[in-house]
PDB file of C-alpha atoms in Angstrom:
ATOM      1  CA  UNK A   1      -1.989  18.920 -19.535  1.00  0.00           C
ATOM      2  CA  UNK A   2      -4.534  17.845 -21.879  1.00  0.00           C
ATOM      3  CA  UNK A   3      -3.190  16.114 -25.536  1.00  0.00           C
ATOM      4  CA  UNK A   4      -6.366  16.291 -27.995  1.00  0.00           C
ATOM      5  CA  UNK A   5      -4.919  13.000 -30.836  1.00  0.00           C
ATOM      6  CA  UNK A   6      -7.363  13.866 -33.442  1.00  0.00           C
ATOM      7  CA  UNK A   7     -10.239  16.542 -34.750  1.00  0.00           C
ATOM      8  CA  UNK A   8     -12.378  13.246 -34.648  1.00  0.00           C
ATOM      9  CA  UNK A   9     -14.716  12.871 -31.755  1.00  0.00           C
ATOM     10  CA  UNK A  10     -14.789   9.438 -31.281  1.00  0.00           C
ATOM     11  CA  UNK A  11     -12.507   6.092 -32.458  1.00  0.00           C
ATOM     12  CA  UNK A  12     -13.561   2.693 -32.312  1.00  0.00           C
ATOM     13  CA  UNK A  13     -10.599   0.654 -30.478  1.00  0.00           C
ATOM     14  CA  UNK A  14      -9.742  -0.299 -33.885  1.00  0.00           C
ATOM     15  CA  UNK A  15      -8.817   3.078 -35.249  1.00  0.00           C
ATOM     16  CA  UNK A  16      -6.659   4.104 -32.974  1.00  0.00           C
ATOM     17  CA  UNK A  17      -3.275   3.575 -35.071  1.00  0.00           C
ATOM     18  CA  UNK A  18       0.314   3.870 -34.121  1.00  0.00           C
ATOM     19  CA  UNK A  19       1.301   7.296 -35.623  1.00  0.00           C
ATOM     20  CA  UNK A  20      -1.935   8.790 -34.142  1.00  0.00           C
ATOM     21  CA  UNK A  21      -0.868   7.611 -30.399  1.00  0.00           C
ATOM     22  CA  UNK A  22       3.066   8.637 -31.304  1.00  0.00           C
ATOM     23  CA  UNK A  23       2.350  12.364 -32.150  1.00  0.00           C
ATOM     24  CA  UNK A  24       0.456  12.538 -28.665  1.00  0.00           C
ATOM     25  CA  UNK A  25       3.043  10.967 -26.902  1.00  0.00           C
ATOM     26  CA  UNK A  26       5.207  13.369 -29.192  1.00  0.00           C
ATOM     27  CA  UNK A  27       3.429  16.408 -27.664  1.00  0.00           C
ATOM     28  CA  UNK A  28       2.991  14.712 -24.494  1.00  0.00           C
ATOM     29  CA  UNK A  29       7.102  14.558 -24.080  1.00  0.00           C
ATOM     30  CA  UNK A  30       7.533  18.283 -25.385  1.00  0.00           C
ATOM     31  CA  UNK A  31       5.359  19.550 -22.494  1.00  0.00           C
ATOM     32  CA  UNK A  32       7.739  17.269 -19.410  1.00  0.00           C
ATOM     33  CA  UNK A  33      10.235  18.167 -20.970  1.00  0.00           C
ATOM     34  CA  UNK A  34       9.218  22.008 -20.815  1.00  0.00           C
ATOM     35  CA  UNK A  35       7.654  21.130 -17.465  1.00  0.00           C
ATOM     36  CA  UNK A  36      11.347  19.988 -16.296  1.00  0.00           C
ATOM     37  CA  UNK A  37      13.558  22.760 -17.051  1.00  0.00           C
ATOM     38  CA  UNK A  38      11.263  25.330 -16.527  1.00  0.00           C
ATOM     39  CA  UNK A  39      10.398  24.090 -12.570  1.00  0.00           C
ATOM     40  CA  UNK A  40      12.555  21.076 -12.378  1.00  0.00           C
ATOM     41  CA  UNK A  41       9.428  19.175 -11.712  1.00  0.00           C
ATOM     42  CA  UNK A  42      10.700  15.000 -11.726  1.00  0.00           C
ATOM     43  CA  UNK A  43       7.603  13.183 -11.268  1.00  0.00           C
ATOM     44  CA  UNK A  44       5.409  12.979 -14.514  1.00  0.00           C
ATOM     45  CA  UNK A  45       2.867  10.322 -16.023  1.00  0.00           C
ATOM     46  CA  UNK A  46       1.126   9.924 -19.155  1.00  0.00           C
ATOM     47  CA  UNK A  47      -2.216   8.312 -19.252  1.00  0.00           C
ATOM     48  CA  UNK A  48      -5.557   8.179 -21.070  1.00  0.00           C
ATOM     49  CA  UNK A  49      -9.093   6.803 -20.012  1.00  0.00           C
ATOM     50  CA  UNK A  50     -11.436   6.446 -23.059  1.00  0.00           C
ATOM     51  CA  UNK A  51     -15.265   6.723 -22.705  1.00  0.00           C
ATOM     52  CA  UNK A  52     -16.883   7.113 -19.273  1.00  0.00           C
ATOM     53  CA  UNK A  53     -17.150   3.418 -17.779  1.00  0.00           C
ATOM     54  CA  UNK A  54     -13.200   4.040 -18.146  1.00  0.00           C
ATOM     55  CA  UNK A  55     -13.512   7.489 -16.001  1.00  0.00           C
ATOM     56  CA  UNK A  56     -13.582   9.658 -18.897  1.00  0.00           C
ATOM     57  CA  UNK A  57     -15.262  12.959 -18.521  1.00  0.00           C
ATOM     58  CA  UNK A  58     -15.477  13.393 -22.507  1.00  0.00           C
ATOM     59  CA  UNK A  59     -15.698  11.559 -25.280  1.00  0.00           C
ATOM     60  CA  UNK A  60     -12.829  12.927 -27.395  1.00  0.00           C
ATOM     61  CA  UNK A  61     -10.028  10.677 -27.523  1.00  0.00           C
ATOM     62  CA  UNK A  62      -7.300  12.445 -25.527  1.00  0.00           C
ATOM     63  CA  UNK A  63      -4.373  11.705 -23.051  1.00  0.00           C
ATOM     64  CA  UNK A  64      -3.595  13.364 -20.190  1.00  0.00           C
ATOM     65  CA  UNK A  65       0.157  14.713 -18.987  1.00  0.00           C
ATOM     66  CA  UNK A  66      -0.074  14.820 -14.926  1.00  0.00           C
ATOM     67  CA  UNK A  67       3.229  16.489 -13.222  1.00  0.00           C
ATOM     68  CA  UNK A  68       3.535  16.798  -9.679  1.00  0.00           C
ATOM     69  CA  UNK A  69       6.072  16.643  -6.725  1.00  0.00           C
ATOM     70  CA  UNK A  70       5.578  13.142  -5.476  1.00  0.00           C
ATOM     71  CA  UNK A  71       5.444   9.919  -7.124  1.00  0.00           C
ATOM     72  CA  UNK A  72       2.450   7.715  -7.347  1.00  0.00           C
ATOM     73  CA  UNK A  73       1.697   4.898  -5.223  1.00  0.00           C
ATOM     74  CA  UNK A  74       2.999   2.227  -7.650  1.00  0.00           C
ATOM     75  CA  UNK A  75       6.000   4.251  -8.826  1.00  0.00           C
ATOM     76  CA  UNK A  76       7.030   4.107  -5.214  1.00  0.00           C
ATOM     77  CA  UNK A  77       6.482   0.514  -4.951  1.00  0.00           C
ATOM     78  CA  UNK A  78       8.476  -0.250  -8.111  1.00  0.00           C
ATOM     79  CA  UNK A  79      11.490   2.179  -7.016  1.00  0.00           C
ATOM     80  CA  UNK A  80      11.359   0.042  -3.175  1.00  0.00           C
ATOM     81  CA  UNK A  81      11.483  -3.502  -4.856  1.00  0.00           C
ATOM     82  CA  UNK A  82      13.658  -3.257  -7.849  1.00  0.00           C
ATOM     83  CA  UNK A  83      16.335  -1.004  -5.337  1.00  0.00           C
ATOM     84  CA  UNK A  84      15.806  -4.246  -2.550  1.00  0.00           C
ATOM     85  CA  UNK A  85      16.335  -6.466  -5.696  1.00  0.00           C
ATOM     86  CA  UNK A  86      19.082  -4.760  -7.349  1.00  0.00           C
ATOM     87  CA  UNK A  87      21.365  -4.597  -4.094  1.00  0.00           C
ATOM     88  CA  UNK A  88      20.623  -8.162  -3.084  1.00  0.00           C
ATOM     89  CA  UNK A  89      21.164  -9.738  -6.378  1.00  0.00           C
ATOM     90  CA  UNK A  90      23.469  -6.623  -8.832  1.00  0.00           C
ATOM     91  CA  UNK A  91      21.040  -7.150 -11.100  1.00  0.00           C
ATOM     92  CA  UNK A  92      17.780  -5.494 -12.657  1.00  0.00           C
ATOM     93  CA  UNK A  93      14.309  -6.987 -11.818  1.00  0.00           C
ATOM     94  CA  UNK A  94      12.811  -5.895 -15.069  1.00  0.00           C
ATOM     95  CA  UNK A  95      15.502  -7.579 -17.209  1.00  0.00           C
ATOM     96  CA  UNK A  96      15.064 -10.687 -14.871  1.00  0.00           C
ATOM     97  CA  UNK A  97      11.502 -11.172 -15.397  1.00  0.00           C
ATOM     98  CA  UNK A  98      11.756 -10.358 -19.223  1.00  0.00           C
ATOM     99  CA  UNK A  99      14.053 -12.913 -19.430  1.00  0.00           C
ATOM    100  CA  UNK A 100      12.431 -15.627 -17.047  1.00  0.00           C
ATOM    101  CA  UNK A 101       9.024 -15.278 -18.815  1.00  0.00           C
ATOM    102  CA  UNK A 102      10.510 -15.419 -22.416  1.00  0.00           C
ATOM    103  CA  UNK A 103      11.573 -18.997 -20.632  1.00  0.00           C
ATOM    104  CA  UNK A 104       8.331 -19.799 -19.366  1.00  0.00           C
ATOM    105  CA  UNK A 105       6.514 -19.000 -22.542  1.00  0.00           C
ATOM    106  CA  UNK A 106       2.835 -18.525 -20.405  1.00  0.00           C
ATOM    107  CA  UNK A 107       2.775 -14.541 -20.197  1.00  0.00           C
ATOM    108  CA  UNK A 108       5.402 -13.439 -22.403  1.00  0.00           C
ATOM    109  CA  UNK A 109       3.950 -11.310 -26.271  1.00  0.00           C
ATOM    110  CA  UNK A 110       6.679  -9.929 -27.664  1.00  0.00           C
ATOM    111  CA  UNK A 111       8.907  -7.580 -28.660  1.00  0.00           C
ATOM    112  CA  UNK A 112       8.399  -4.537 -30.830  1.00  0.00           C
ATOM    113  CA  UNK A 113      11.522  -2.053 -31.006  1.00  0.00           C
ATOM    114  CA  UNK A 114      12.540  -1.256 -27.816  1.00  0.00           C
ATOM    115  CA  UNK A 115       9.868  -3.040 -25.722  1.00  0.00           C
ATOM    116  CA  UNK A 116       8.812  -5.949 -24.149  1.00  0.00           C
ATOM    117  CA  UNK A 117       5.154  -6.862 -23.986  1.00  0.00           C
ATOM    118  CA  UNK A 118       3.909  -9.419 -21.380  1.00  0.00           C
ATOM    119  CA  UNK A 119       0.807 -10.529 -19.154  1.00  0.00           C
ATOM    120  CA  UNK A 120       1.658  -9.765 -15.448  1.00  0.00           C
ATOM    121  CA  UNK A 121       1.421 -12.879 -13.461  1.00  0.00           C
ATOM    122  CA  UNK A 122      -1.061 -11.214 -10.806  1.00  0.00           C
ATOM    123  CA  UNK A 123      -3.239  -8.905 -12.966  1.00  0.00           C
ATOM    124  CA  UNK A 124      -4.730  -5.288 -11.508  1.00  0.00           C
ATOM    125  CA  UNK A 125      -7.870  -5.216 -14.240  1.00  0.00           C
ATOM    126  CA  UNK A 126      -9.501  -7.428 -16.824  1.00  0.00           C
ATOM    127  CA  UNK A 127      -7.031  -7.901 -19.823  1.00  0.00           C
ATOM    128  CA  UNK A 128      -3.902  -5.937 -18.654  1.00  0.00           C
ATOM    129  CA  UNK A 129      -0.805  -6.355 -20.698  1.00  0.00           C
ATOM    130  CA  UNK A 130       2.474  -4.481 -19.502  1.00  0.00           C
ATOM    131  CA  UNK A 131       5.280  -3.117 -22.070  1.00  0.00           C
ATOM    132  CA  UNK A 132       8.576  -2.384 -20.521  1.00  0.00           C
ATOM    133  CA  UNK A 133      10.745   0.210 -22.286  1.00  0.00           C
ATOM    134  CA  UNK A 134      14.271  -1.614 -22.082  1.00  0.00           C
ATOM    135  CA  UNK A 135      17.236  -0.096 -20.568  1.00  0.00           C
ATOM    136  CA  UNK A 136      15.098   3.310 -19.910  1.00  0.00           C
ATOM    137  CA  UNK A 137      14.240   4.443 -16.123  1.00  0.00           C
ATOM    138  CA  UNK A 138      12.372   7.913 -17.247  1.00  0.00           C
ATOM    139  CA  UNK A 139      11.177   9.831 -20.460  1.00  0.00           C
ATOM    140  CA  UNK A 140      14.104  12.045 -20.460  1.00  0.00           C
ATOM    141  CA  UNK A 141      16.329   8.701 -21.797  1.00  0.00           C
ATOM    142  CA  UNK A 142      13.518   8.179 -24.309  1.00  0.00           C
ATOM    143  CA  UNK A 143      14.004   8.736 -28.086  1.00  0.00           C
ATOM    144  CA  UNK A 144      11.413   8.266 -30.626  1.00  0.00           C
ATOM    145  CA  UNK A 145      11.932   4.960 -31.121  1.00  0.00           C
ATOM    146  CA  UNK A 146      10.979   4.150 -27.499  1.00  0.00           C
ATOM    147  CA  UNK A 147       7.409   6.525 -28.593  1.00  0.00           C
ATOM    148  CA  UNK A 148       7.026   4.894 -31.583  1.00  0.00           C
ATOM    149  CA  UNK A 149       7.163   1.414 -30.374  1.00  0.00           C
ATOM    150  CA  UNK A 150       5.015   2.113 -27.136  1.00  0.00           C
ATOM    151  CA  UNK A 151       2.505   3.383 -29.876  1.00  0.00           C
ATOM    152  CA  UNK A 152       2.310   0.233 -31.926  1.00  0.00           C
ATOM    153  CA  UNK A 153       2.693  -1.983 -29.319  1.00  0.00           C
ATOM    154  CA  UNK A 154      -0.836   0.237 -27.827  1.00  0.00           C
ATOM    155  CA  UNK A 155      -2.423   0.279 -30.663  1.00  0.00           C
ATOM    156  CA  UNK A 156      -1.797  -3.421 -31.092  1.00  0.00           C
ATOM    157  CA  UNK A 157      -3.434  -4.285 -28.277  1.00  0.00           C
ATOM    158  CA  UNK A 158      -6.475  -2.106 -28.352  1.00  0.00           C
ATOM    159  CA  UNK A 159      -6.935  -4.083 -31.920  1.00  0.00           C
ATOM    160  CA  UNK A 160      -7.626  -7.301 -29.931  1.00  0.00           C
ATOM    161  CA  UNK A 161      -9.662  -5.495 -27.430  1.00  0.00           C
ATOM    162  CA  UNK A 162     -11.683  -4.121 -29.961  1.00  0.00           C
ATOM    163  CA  UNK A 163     -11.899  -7.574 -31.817  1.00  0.00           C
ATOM    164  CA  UNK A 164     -13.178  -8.893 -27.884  1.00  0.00           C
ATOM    165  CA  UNK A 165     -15.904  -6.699 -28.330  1.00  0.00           C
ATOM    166  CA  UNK A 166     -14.847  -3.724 -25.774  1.00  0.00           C
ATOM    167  CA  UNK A 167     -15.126   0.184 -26.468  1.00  0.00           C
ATOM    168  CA  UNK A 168     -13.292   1.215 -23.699  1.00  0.00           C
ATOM    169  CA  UNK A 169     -10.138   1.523 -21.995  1.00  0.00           C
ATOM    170  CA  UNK A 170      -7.406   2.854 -19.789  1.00  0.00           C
ATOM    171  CA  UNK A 171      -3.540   3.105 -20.052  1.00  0.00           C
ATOM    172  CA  UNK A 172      -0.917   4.137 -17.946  1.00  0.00           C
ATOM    173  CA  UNK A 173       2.687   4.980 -18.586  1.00  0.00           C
ATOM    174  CA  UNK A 174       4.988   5.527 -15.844  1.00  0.00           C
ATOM    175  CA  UNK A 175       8.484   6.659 -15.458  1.00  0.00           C
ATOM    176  CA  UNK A 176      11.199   6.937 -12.772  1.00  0.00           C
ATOM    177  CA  UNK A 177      11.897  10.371 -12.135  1.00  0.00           C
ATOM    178  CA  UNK A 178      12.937  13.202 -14.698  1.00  0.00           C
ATOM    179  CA  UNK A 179      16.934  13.726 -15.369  1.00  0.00           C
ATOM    180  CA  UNK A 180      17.591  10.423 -12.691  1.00  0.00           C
ATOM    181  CA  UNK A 181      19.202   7.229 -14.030  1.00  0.00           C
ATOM    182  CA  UNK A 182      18.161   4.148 -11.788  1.00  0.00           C
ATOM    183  CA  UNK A 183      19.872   1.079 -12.531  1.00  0.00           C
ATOM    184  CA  UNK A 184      16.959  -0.691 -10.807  1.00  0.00           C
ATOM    185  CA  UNK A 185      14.334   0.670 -12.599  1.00  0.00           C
ATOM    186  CA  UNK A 186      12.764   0.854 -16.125  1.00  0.00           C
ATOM    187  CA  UNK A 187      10.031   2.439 -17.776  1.00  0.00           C
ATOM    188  CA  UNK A 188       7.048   0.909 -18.968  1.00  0.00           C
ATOM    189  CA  UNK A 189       2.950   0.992 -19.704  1.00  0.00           C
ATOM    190  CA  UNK A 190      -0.017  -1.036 -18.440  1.00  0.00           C
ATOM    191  CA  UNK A 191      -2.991  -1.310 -20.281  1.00  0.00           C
ATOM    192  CA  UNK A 192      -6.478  -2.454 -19.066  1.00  0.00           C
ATOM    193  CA  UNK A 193     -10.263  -3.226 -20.606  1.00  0.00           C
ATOM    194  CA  UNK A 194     -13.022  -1.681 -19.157  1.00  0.00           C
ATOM    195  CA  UNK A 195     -16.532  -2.594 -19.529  1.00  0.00           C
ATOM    196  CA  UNK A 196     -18.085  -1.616 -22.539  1.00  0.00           C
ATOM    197  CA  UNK A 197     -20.740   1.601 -23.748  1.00  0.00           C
ATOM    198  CA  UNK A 198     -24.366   0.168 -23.618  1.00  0.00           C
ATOM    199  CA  UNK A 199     -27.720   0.724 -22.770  1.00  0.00           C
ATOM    200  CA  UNK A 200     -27.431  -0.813 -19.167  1.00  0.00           C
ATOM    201  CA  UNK A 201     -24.105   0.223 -17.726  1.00  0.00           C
ATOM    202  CA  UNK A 202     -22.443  -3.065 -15.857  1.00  0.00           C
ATOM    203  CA  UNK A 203     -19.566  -0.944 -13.238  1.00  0.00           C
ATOM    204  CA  UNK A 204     -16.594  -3.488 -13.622  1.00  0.00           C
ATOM    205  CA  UNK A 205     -15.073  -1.718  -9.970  1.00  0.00           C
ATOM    206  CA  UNK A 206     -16.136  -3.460  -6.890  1.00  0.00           C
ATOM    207  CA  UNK A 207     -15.232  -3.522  -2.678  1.00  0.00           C
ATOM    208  CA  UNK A 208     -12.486  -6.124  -3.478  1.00  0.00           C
ATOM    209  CA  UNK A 209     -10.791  -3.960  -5.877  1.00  0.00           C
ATOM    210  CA  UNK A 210     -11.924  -0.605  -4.915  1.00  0.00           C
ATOM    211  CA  UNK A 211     -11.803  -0.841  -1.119  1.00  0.00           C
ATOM    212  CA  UNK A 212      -9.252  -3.785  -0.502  1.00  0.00           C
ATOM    213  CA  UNK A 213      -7.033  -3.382  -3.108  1.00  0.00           C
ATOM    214  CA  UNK A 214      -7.463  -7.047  -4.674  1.00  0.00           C
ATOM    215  CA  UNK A 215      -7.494  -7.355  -8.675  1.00  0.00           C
ATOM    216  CA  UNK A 216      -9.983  -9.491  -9.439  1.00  0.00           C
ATOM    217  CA  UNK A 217      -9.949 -11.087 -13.522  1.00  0.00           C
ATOM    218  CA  UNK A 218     -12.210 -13.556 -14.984  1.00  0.00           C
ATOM    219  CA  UNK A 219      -9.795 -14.315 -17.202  1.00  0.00           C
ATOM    220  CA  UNK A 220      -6.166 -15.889 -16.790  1.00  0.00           C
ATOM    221  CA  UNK A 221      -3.490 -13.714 -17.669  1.00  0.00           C
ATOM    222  CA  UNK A 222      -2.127 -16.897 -19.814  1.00  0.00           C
ATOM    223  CA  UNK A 223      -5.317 -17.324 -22.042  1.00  0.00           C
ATOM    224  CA  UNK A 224      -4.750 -13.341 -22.370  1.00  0.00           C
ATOM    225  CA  UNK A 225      -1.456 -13.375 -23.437  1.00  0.00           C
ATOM    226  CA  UNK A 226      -2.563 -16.353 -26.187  1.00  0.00           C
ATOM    227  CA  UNK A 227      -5.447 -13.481 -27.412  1.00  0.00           C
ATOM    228  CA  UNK A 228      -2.624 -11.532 -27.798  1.00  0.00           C
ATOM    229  CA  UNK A 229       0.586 -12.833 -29.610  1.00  0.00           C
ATOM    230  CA  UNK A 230      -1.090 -13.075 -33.397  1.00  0.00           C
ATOM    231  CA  UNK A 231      -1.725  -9.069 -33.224  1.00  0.00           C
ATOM    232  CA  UNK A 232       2.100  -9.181 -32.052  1.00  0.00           C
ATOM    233  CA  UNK A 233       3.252 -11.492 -34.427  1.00  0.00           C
TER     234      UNK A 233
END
């Protein structure tokens, strides 16, 4: 499914404010939900790619609602770990490594509502920041304050990317599957830059990352999470 967020064709990163991305999610949750008891489908993602050097295929600010009988590669890889983690050590990796990088102080934002905001320690893209939803393992738990603060904390961070100089972006948010509680694992969103819209398009996806599966950053994800904490504060 396909969420159009506003009759306006095109948003700096800037203008892209909390209650605009919570009504989408809004919409976005009425259709799984829909999609659930109607087919009893389990496996459902929200994400958005905005402007083509992101993979968009219009310009329209929108986010898409994919459903489908498998899980995606990373969902998979999550539910593996944090089950290997959880039975080795009764305990949930995501509250863990909340908790050990609020110690650290190097990657860890902040918390808005009922999510944590960090810098993973090995980055997938330029600029990625990760939200965890706590105590949630899939958008059927979810209540509006879990929307509403995945929306500011978004919007939040598209503010700095904009104020980096970037047009474009891509998010993902990812869930365990529909009407399952896992004690092992939790909800959350990544978030990425992409390079900007200009005359000379630079592609920011190479053999390393494309082919081999390698993020490559220029930047630290501790200088990122720096950039970040004032818009958090």
């Amino acid at each position: 499914a396909i969420v159009a967020m506003t009759q306006r064709h095109y948003l700096k990163l800037n203008e892209f404010e909390p209650g605009l991305l919570f009504n989408g999610f809004k919409l976005a949750e009425l259709y799984l939900r829909r999609a659930y008891e109607e087919s009893g489908i389990e496996h459902v993602e929200i994400g958005g790619n905005y402007l083509y050097p992101a993979g968009a295929s219009i310009v329209h600010p929108h986010i898409q609602v994919i459903a489908s009988h498998g899980a995606h590669s990373l969902i998979k890889l999550y539910t593996r770990a944090g089950k290997a983690y959880h039975k080795k050590r009764l305990k949930n990796f995501w509250e863990d490594l909340i908790n050990q990088e609020k110690e650290l102080r190097e990657r860890y934002i902040g918390r808005l509502g009922s999510t944590e905001w960090f810098t993973p320690f090995a980055p997938i893209h330029e600029d990625e920041v990760d939200g965890i939803v706590w105590g949630k393992s899939n958008f059927l738990e979810f209540d509006d304050d879990d929307w509403r603060s995945l929306a500011e904390g978004i919007s939040r961070v598209l503010k700095a990317y904009h104020d980096k100089g970037f047009s474009c972006f891509n998010f993902a948010i990812y869930s365990g599957p529909l009407g399952k509680r896992l004690d092992y694992l939790w909800a959350g969103v990544k978030i990425v830059s992409r390079s900007s819209v200009q005359t000379y398009p630079v592609n920011d996806v190479w053999y390393s990352s494309g082919l081999l599966l390698d993020g490559f950053v220029v930047e630290p994800p501790e200088e990122v999470a720096k950039t970040m904490r004032p818009y958090f504060a």
